[in-house]
Short mmCIF file of C-alpha atoms in Angstrom, two decimals:
data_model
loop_
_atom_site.label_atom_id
_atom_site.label_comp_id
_atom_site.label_asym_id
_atom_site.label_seq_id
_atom_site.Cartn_x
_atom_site.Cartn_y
_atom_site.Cartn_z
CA UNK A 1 2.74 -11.25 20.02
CA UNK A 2 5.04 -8.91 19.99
CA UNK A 3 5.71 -7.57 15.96
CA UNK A 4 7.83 -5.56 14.97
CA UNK A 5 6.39 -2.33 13.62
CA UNK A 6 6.10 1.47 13.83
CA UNK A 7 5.03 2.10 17.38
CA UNK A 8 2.12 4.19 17.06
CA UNK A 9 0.63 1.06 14.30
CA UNK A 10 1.77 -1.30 17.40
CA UNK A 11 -0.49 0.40 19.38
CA UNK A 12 -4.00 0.78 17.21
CA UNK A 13 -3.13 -2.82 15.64
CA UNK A 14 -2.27 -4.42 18.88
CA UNK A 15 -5.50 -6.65 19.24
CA UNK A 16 -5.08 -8.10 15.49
CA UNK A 17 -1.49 -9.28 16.57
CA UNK A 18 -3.17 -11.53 19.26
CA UNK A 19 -5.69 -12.84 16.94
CA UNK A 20 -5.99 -16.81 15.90
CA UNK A 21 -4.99 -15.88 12.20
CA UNK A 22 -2.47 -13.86 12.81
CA UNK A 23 -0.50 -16.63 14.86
CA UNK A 24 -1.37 -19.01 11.88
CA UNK A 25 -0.33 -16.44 9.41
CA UNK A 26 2.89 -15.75 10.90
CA UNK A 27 3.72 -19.48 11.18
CA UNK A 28 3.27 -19.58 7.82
CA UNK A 29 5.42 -16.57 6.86
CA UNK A 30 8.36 -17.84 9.18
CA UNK A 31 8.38 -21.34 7.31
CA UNK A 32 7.98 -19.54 3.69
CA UNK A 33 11.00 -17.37 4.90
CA UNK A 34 13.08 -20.41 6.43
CA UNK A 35 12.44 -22.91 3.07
CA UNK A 36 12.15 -20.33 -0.10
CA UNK A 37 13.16 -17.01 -1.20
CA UNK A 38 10.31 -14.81 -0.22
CA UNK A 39 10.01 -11.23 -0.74
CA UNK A 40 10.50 -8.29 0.44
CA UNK A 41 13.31 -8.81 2.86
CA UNK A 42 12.38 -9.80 5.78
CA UNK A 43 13.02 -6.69 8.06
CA UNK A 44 11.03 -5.11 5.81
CA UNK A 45 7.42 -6.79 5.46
CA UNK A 46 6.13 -4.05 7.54
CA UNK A 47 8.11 -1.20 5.56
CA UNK A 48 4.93 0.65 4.35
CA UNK A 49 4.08 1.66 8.13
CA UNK A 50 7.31 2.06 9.77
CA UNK A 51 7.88 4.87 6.71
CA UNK A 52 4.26 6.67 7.69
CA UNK A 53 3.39 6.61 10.96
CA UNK A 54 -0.29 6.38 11.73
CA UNK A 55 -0.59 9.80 12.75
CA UNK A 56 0.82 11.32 10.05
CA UNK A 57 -0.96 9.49 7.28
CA UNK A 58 -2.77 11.63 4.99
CA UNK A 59 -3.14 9.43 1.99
CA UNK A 60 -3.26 5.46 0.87
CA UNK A 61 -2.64 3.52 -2.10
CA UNK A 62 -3.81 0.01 -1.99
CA UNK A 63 -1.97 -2.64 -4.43
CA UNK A 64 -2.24 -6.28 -4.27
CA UNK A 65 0.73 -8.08 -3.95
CA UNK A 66 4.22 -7.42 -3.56
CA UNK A 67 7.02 -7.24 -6.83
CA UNK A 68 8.34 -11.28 -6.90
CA UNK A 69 11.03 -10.75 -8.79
CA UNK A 70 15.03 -10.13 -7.53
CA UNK A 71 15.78 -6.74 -5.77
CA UNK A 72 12.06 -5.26 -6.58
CA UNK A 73 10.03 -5.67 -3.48
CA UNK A 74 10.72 -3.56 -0.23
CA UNK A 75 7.86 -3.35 1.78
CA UNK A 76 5.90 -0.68 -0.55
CA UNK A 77 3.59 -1.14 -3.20
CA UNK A 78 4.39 -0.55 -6.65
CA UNK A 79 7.59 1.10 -5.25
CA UNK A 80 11.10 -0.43 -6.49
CA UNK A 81 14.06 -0.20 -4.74
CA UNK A 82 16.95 2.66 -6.35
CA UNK A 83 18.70 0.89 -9.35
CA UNK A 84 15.36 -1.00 -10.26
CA UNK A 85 13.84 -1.11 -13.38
CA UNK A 86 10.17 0.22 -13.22
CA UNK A 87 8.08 -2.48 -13.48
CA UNK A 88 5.16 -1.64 -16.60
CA UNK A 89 2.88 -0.11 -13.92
CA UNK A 90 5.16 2.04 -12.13
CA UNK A 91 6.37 3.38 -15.46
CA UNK A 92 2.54 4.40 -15.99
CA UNK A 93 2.07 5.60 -12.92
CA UNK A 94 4.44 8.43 -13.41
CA UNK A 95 3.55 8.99 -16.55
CA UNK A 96 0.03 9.85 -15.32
CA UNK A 97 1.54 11.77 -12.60
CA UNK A 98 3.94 13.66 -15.67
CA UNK A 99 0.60 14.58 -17.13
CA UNK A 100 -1.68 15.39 -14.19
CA UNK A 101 0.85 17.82 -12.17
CA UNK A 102 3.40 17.78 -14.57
CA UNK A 103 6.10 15.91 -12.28
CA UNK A 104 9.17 14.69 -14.46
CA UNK A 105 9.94 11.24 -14.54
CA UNK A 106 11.86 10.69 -11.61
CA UNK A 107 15.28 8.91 -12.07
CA UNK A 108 14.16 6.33 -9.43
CA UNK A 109 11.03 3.88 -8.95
CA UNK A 110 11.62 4.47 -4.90
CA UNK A 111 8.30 6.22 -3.36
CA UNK A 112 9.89 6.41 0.13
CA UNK A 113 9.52 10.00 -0.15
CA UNK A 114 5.92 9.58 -0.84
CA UNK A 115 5.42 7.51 2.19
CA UNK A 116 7.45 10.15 4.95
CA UNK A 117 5.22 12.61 3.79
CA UNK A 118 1.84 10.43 5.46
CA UNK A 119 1.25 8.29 1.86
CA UNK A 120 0.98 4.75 3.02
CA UNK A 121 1.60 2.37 -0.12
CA UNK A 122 -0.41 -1.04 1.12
CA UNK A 123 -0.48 -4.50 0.01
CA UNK A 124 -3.25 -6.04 0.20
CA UNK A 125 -0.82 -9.19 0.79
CA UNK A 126 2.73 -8.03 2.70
CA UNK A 127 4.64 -11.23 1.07
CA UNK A 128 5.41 -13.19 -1.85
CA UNK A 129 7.65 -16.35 -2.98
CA UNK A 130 10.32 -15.71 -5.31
CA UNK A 131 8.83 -16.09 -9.13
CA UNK A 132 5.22 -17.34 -7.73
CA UNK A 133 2.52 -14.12 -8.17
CA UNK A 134 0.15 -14.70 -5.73
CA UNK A 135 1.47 -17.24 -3.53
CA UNK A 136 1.02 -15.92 0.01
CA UNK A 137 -2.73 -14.81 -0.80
CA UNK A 138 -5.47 -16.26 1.46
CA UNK A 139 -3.28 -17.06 4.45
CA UNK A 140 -4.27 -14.48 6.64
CA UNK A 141 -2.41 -11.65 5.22
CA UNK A 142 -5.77 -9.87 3.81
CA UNK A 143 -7.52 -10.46 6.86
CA UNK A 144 -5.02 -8.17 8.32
CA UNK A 145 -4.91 -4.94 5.64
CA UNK A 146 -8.34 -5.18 5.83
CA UNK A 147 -8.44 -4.53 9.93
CA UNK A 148 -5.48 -2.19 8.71
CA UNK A 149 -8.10 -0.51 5.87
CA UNK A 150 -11.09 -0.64 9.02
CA UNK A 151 -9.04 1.49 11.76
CA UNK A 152 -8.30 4.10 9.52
CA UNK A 153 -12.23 4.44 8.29
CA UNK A 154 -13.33 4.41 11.79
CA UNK A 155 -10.22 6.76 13.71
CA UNK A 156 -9.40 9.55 10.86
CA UNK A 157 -11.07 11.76 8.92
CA UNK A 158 -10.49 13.09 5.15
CA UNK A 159 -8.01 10.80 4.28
CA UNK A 160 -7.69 9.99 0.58
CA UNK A 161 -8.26 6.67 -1.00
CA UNK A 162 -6.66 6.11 -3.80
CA UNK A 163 -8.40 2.37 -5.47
CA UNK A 164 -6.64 1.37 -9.26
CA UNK A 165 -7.97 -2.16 -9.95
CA UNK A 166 -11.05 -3.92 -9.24
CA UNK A 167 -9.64 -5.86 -6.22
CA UNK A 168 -8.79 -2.60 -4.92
CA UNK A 169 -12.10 -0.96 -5.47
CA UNK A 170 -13.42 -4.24 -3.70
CA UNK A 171 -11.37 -4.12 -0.91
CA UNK A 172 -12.50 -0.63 -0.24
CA UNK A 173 -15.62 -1.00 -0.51
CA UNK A 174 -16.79 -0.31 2.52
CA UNK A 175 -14.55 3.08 3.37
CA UNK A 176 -16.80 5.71 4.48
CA UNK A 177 -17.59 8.27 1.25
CA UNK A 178 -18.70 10.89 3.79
CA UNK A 179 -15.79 11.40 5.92
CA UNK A 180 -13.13 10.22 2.94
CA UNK A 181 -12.11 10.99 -0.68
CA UNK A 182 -12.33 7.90 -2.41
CA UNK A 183 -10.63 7.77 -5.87
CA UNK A 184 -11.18 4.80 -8.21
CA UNK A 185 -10.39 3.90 -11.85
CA UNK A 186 -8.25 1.28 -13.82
CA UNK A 187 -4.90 -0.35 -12.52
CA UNK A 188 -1.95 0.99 -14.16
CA UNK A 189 -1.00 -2.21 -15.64
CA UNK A 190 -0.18 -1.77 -19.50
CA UNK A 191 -3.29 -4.25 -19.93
CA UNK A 192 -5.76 -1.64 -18.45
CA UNK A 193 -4.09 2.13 -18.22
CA UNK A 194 -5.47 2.84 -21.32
CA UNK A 195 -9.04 2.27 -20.27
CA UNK A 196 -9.02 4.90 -18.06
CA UNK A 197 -5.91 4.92 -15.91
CA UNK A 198 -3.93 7.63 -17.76
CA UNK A 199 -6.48 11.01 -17.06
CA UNK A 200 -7.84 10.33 -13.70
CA UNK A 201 -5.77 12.83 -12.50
CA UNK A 202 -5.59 11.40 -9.02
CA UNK A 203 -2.22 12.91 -7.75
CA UNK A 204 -3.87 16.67 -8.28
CA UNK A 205 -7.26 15.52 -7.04
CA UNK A 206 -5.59 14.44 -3.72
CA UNK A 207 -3.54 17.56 -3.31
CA UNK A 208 -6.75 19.63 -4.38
CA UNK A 209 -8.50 17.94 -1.34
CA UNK A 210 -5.59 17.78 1.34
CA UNK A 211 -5.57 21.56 0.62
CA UNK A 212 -9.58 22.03 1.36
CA UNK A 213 -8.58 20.42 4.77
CA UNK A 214 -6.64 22.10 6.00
CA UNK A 215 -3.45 19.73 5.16
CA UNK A 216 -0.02 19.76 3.28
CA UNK A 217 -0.03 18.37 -0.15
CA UNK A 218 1.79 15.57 -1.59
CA UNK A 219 5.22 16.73 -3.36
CA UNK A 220 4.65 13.92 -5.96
#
C-alpha cells in the first residue's frame, strides 16, 4: 500500500502498511473521511512523522487521541494550530515547562518547532470524528503506534520517553529502560496536573540526558 509519509518512516514501517489491519483500518478512515468531519485534515494524519524524520528523532511524547474540536487538530499531539486556543492541557504543559527551564509562555500552542528538532508528538490514535472523543479507537490505529512505539525500542538507542497518563505509561510499557530514558507521571489535564504533573521537570530531564549522549537539546 503505498501511504503517504516521510520517506525514511516509509521505509522502517513498510511491512505494517501491507498488514490485514492496516487495509481494514484505512477502509475505515477513508469512509469516516468521505461521510463525517474527521480530524486532523486529511493531508495531515501522518503530520507527526513527516515533521521528524526517523533519523533525526531524539525524543517522543505519546498522547491519546487527537483535539476533536474545529481548527485544533493537525497531526500532533497536544499541539494546536497558530490562532488556537490552548486546550486546558497544553496551557499546563507550558506552564510546567515556564517552571522547569523557565521558557515563557509562548504566544502560540503550535509545537512544530518541537517536532523539526527530532521530538515526535504521537497519538496513540492518528484520527477523530468531529465532537466524538474517542471515536476512531480500536480500529486498528493503536495496533499501528504501537509497531511505530516497537521499531524505535528495537533500532535506536537513548531516546527519551516522555509517558503523562496511565494509557501512556501502559502503552510504553514495554520500552527498553536500559537503552532509553523513560519519563512518567500524571497527564496534564486540569483533572490530574496537580497530582504530580506540574514538578516533574521533564523538559530539563530530557535536555540533561540528550546532553550525556552526546546530542543537541530541545529549545523548548
Amino acid at each position: 500500500m503505498d501511504v503517504k509519509i516521510e520517506e525514511s518512516w516509509k521505509t522502517i514501517l513498510a511491512s505494517e502498511f501491507e498488514k490485514p489491519y492496516f487495509e481494514k483500518l484505512t477502509e475505515f478512515v477513508r469512509g469516516e473521511y468521505r461521510e463525517h468531519t474527521v480530524f486532523p485534515p486529511a493531508n495531515l494524519i501522518f503530520n507527526a512523522f513527516n515533521q521528524c524524520p526517523f533519523d533525526r528523532l531524539k525524543v517522543v511524547i505519546l498522547g491519546q487521541d487527537p483535539y476533536h474540536g474545529p481548527g485544533q487538530a493537525h497531526g500532533l499531539c497536544f499541539s494546536v494550530n497558530d490562532g488556537v486556543a490552548f486546550p486546558p492541557s497544553l496551557r499546563n504543559i507550558f506552564k510546567e515547562l515556564n517552571d522547569d527551564v523557565d521558557k515563557p509562555v509562548p504566544a502560540s500552542g503550535n509545537l512544530t518547532g518541537w517536532a523539526q528538532q527530532g521530538v515526535l508528538l504521537l497519538n496513540a490514535t492518528l484520527t477523530v470524528r468531529a465532537h466524538q472523543a474517542g471515536s476512531h479507537q480500536r480500529k486498528g490505529w493503536e495496533d499501528f503506534t504501537d509497531a511505530v512505539i516497537h521499531r524505535l525500542n528495537e533500532q535506536k538507542e537513548h531516546l527519551v520517553f516522555i509517558l503523562w497518563g496511565n494509557y501512556a505509561i501502559r502503552k510504553g510499557a514495554f520500552i527498553d529502560r536500559s537503552k532509553h530514558l523513560v519519563l512518567t507521571s500524571v497527564h496534564p489535564s486540569p483533572l490530574s496536573a496537580s497530582r504530580g504533573f506540574f514538578g516533574n521537570k521533564h523538559f530539563s530531564k530530557t535536555n540533561d540526558f540528550l546532553i550525556a549522549h552526546q546530542q543537541e537539546p530541545i529549545s523548548w
